[in-house]
XYZ file of N, CA and C in Angstrom:
360
model
N -4.651 16.811 -1.141
C -5.719 15.995 -0.596
C -5.138 15.020 0.425
N -5.773 14.952 1.546
C -5.361 14.023 2.586
C -6.428 12.944 2.715
N -6.012 11.706 2.749
C -6.949 10.594 2.770
C -6.628 9.700 3.960
N -7.609 9.446 4.803
C -7.414 8.539 5.927
C -7.825 7.128 5.513
N -7.435 6.158 6.310
C -7.892 4.788 6.066
C -9.415 4.736 6.120
N -10.009 5.477 7.057
C -11.470 5.494 7.183
C -12.116 6.057 5.920
N -11.548 7.146 5.399
C -12.063 7.741 4.156
C -11.972 6.748 2.998
N -10.814 6.119 2.858
C -10.602 5.168 1.765
C -11.557 3.989 1.896
N -11.713 3.491 3.109
C -12.610 2.365 3.343
C -14.046 2.726 2.981
N -14.486 3.917 3.386
C -15.853 4.354 3.083
C -16.049 4.553 1.581
N -15.043 5.109 0.918
C -15.165 5.347 -0.532
C -15.245 4.030 -1.296
N -14.401 3.077 -0.913
C -14.438 1.764 -1.560
C -15.774 1.091 -1.284
N -16.248 1.155 -0.035
C -17.511 0.516 0.309
C -18.674 1.146 -0.448
N -18.671 2.477 -0.585
C -19.734 3.147 -1.345
C -19.736 2.675 -2.796
N -18.543 2.500 -3.363
C -18.453 2.030 -4.754
C -18.967 0.599 -4.877
N -18.454 -0.296 -4.040
C -18.813 -1.717 -4.127
C -20.291 -1.934 -3.797
N -20.803 -1.177 -2.844
C -22.179 -1.377 -2.373
C -23.243 -1.034 -3.410
N -22.878 -0.335 -4.456
C -23.872 -0.007 -5.481
C -24.169 -1.179 -6.414
N -23.395 -2.245 -6.297
C -23.568 -3.410 -7.164
C -24.154 -4.581 -6.380
N -25.088 -5.307 -6.994
C -25.699 -6.466 -6.340
C -24.671 -7.516 -5.939
N -23.649 -7.666 -6.774
C -22.642 -8.712 -6.504
C -21.843 -8.429 -5.230
N -21.684 -7.166 -4.877
C -20.929 -6.818 -3.667
C -19.467 -7.213 -3.765
N -18.895 -7.473 -2.618
C -17.476 -7.843 -2.560
C -17.266 -9.243 -3.107
N -16.099 -9.466 -3.699
C -15.732 -10.805 -4.144
C -15.613 -11.712 -2.924
N -15.792 -13.018 -3.105
C -15.553 -13.953 -2.005
C -14.069 -13.902 -1.598
N -13.767 -14.280 -0.350
C -12.389 -14.165 0.169
C -11.310 -14.805 -0.699
N -11.537 -16.006 -1.213
C -10.492 -16.659 -2.014
C -10.256 -15.930 -3.336
N -11.299 -15.362 -3.916
C -11.120 -14.586 -5.138
C -10.354 -13.291 -4.826
N -10.644 -12.688 -3.680
C -9.875 -11.491 -3.303
C -8.405 -11.833 -3.075
N -8.156 -12.990 -2.488
C -6.766 -13.421 -2.298
C -6.084 -13.604 -3.650
N -6.802 -14.178 -4.610
C -6.250 -14.329 -5.955
C -5.959 -12.962 -6.570
N -6.855 -11.992 -6.345
C -6.635 -10.639 -6.865
C -5.432 -9.982 -6.208
N -5.252 -10.187 -4.894
C -4.063 -9.644 -4.217
C -2.791 -10.216 -4.839
N -2.814 -11.506 -5.108
C -1.657 -12.170 -5.721
C -1.408 -11.622 -7.121
N -2.469 -11.444 -7.885
C -2.342 -10.893 -9.240
C -1.738 -9.495 -9.200
N -2.242 -8.648 -8.314
C -1.720 -7.276 -8.223
C -0.264 -7.267 -7.774
N 0.095 -8.166 -6.876
C 1.492 -8.263 -6.444
C 2.388 -8.643 -7.621
N 1.915 -9.542 -8.466
C 2.667 -9.913 -9.666
C 2.822 -8.746 -10.623
N 1.797 -7.906 -10.731
C 1.886 -6.743 -11.612
C 2.877 -5.717 -11.059
N 2.943 -5.592 -9.743
C 3.943 -4.719 -9.120
C 5.338 -5.248 -9.427
N 5.518 -6.547 -9.311
C 6.815 -7.166 -9.608
C 7.224 -6.914 -11.054
N 6.259 -6.999 -11.972
C 6.555 -6.765 -13.391
C 7.027 -5.336 -13.624
N 6.342 -4.369 -13.025
C 6.725 -2.963 -13.199
C 8.122 -2.722 -12.638
N 8.403 -3.270 -11.467
C 9.726 -3.084 -10.859
C 10.796 -3.762 -11.698
N 10.502 -4.930 -12.231
C 11.460 -5.618 -13.104
C 11.761 -4.766 -14.330
N 10.722 -4.167 -14.923
C 10.942 -3.316 -16.099
C 11.769 -2.085 -15.727
N 11.517 -1.513 -14.566
C 12.262 -0.328 -14.129
C 13.701 -0.673 -13.749
N 13.941 -1.958 -13.469
C 15.271 -2.383 -13.034
C 16.082 -3.027 -14.135
N 15.642 -2.863 -15.377
C 16.463 -3.327 -16.481
C 15.886 -4.432 -17.336
N 14.852 -5.140 -16.862
C 14.249 -6.186 -17.698
C 13.523 -5.508 -18.857
N 13.820 -5.947 -20.039
C 13.194 -5.370 -21.223
C 11.777 -5.902 -21.377
N 10.785 -4.998 -21.484
C 9.413 -5.474 -21.702
C 9.311 -6.241 -23.017
N 8.365 -7.159 -23.088
C 8.097 -7.873 -24.333
C 7.638 -6.856 -25.371
N 7.837 -7.142 -26.649
C 7.385 -6.208 -27.680
C 5.905 -5.881 -27.503
N 5.601 -4.593 -27.465
C 4.227 -4.133 -27.308
C 3.725 -4.109 -25.876
N 4.539 -4.599 -24.923
C 4.118 -4.637 -23.525
C 4.356 -3.277 -22.868
N 3.351 -2.788 -22.192
C 3.455 -1.536 -21.456
C 4.377 -1.755 -20.259
N 5.357 -0.858 -20.044
C 6.250 -1.050 -18.904
C 5.525 -0.922 -17.567
N 4.351 -0.317 -17.555
C 3.541 -0.260 -16.346
C 3.707 1.019 -15.554
N 2.856 1.168 -14.566
C 2.789 2.356 -13.735
C 2.774 1.879 -12.282
N 3.904 1.994 -11.594
C 4.034 1.476 -10.234
C 3.023 2.112 -9.289
N 2.797 3.411 -9.425
C 1.843 4.089 -8.551
C 0.444 3.471 -8.689
N 0.022 3.238 -9.923
C -1.298 2.632 -10.144
C -1.354 1.190 -9.649
N -0.288 0.441 -9.856
C -0.286 -0.959 -9.415
C -0.337 -1.042 -7.892
N 0.395 -0.164 -7.208
C 0.332 -0.139 -5.744
C -1.067 0.270 -5.280
N -1.675 1.221 -5.982
C -3.037 1.642 -5.641
C -4.030 0.505 -5.885
N -3.827 -0.278 -6.950
C -4.678 -1.450 -7.193
C -4.582 -2.429 -6.017
N -3.362 -2.663 -5.557
C -3.154 -3.559 -4.425
C -3.842 -3.008 -3.173
N -3.733 -1.709 -2.968
C -4.385 -1.072 -1.822
C -5.908 -1.216 -1.918
N -6.463 -1.021 -3.114
C -7.907 -1.167 -3.311
C -8.372 -2.564 -2.912
N -7.670 -3.584 -3.382
C -8.070 -4.957 -3.070
C -7.884 -5.230 -1.577
N -6.831 -4.677 -0.979
C -6.614 -4.832 0.463
C -7.771 -4.208 1.242
N -8.190 -3.028 0.832
C -9.320 -2.357 1.490
C -10.600 -3.168 1.298
N -10.807 -3.715 0.096
C -11.974 -4.569 -0.137
C -11.973 -5.751 0.827
N -10.814 -6.388 0.985
C -10.725 -7.550 1.870
C -11.012 -7.149 3.310
N -10.468 -6.021 3.743
C -10.725 -5.552 5.109
C -12.198 -5.213 5.304
N -12.786 -4.520 4.346
C -14.206 -4.170 4.442
C -15.087 -5.411 4.509
N -14.821 -6.370 3.634
C -15.633 -7.583 3.572
C -15.580 -8.337 4.904
N -14.444 -8.253 5.570
C -14.247 -8.943 6.847
C -14.594 -8.081 8.061
N -14.955 -6.805 7.824
C -15.281 -5.902 8.928
C -14.066 -5.487 9.742
N -12.917 -5.417 9.083
C -11.676 -5.059 9.780
C -11.404 -3.565 9.659
N -10.690 -3.038 10.626
C -10.321 -1.627 10.656
C -8.846 -1.518 10.297
N -8.536 -1.065 9.088
C -7.144 -0.988 8.642
C -6.334 0.022 9.440
N -6.963 1.096 9.898
C -6.225 2.069 10.706
C -5.743 1.422 12.000
N -6.631 0.713 12.671
C -6.248 0.011 13.902
C -5.176 -1.038 13.607
N -5.373 -1.797 12.524
C -4.389 -2.804 12.147
C -3.032 -2.194 11.835
N -3.041 -1.059 11.123
C -1.785 -0.384 10.787
C -1.080 0.105 12.050
N -1.839 0.700 12.969
C -1.253 1.178 14.231
C -0.644 0.021 15.020
N -1.355 -1.108 15.075
C -0.827 -2.283 15.778
C 0.448 -2.799 15.117
N 0.448 -2.832 13.771
C 1.624 -3.313 13.049
C 2.819 -2.401 13.278
N 2.601 -1.065 13.222
C 3.701 -0.129 13.438
C 4.253 -0.238 14.857
N 3.375 -0.362 15.845
C 3.834 -0.524 17.229
C 4.687 -1.785 17.354
N 4.278 -2.850 16.684
C 5.029 -4.112 16.726
C 6.421 -3.932 16.135
N 6.508 -3.360 14.933
C 7.832 -3.267 14.310
C 8.692 -2.186 14.951
N 8.070 -1.123 15.453
C 8.861 -0.086 16.134
C 9.511 -0.642 17.395
N 8.842 -1.566 18.070
C 9.423 -2.195 19.265
C 10.415 -3.293 18.861
N 9.963 -4.178 17.996
C 10.771 -5.336 17.617
C 12.053 -4.939 16.888
N 11.955 -3.952 16.006
C 13.094 -3.601 15.159
C 13.811 -2.332 15.597
N 13.571 -1.883 16.836
C 14.146 -0.616 17.304
C 15.671 -0.593 17.203
N 16.325 -1.731 17.403
C 17.785 -1.767 17.352
C 18.302 -2.636 16.213
N 17.443 -3.002 15.320
C 17.826 -3.898 14.220
C 18.657 -3.199 13.152
N 18.391 -1.934 12.897
C 19.015 -1.196 11.812
C 19.925 -0.114 12.364
N 20.831 0.374 11.522
C 21.755 1.432 11.913
C 21.073 2.782 11.748
N 20.987 3.524 12.853
C 20.352 4.839 12.809
C 21.223 5.829 12.053
N 20.611 6.761 11.391
C 21.337 7.848 10.739
C 21.904 8.767 11.820
N 23.011 9.406 11.506
C 23.600 10.371 12.430
C 22.692 11.588 12.512
N 22.564 12.173 13.710
C 21.749 13.400 13.800
C 22.374 14.508 12.975
N 21.539 15.349 12.415
C 22.017 16.470 11.610
C 22.729 17.469 12.511
N 23.802 18.061 11.973
C 24.537 19.097 12.711
C 23.672 20.339 12.807
N 23.599 20.950 13.987
C 22.851 22.213 14.060
C 23.568 23.265 13.231
N 22.797 24.065 12.525
C 23.417 25.067 11.672
C 23.859 26.251 12.524
N 24.942 26.895 12.101
C 25.480 28.053 12.806
C 24.518 29.227 12.643
N 24.476 30.130 13.630
C 23.605 31.299 13.502
C 23.928 32.064 12.224
N 22.902 32.440 11.533
C 23.076 33.188 10.287
C 23.336 32.300 9.088
N 23.520 31.014 9.303
C 23.760 30.093 8.191
C 22.421 29.685 7.622
N 22.169 30.090 6.405
C 20.881 29.777 5.767
C 21.015 28.661 4.746
N 22.200 28.060 4.680
C 22.414 26.985 3.715
C 21.593 25.766 4.125
N 20.890 25.224 3.167
C 20.072 24.046 3.408
C 20.854 22.842 2.955
N 20.938 21.833 3.844
C 21.639 20.600 3.480
C 20.599 19.513 3.265
N 20.787 18.732 2.212
C 19.809 17.671 1.917
C 19.879 16.549 2.926
């Protein structure tokens, strides 16, 4: 399944729009973003050696990241923002700004004719 920002935005909006309450107010959404970020931190801490409290679920990073994405999409929808456009602008910014910031990987050696060995 392939999902675009537009698809995700429409799906979230269809879900939220069925309720009279609609989207949370901006400050509550900001609080939810902060809460989800904390839950991501907890899962990563557990995966990195911190022992969960007795009875505490170590968590599911994929779900926590998806929760954060859901709230981000809600915030963008509530504000009438286009996440695809925002993402493209952000990538253009960092691709220009950070073009020489990091060490590039060496190009892969071309394989010899008849060499079918795959290198990772």
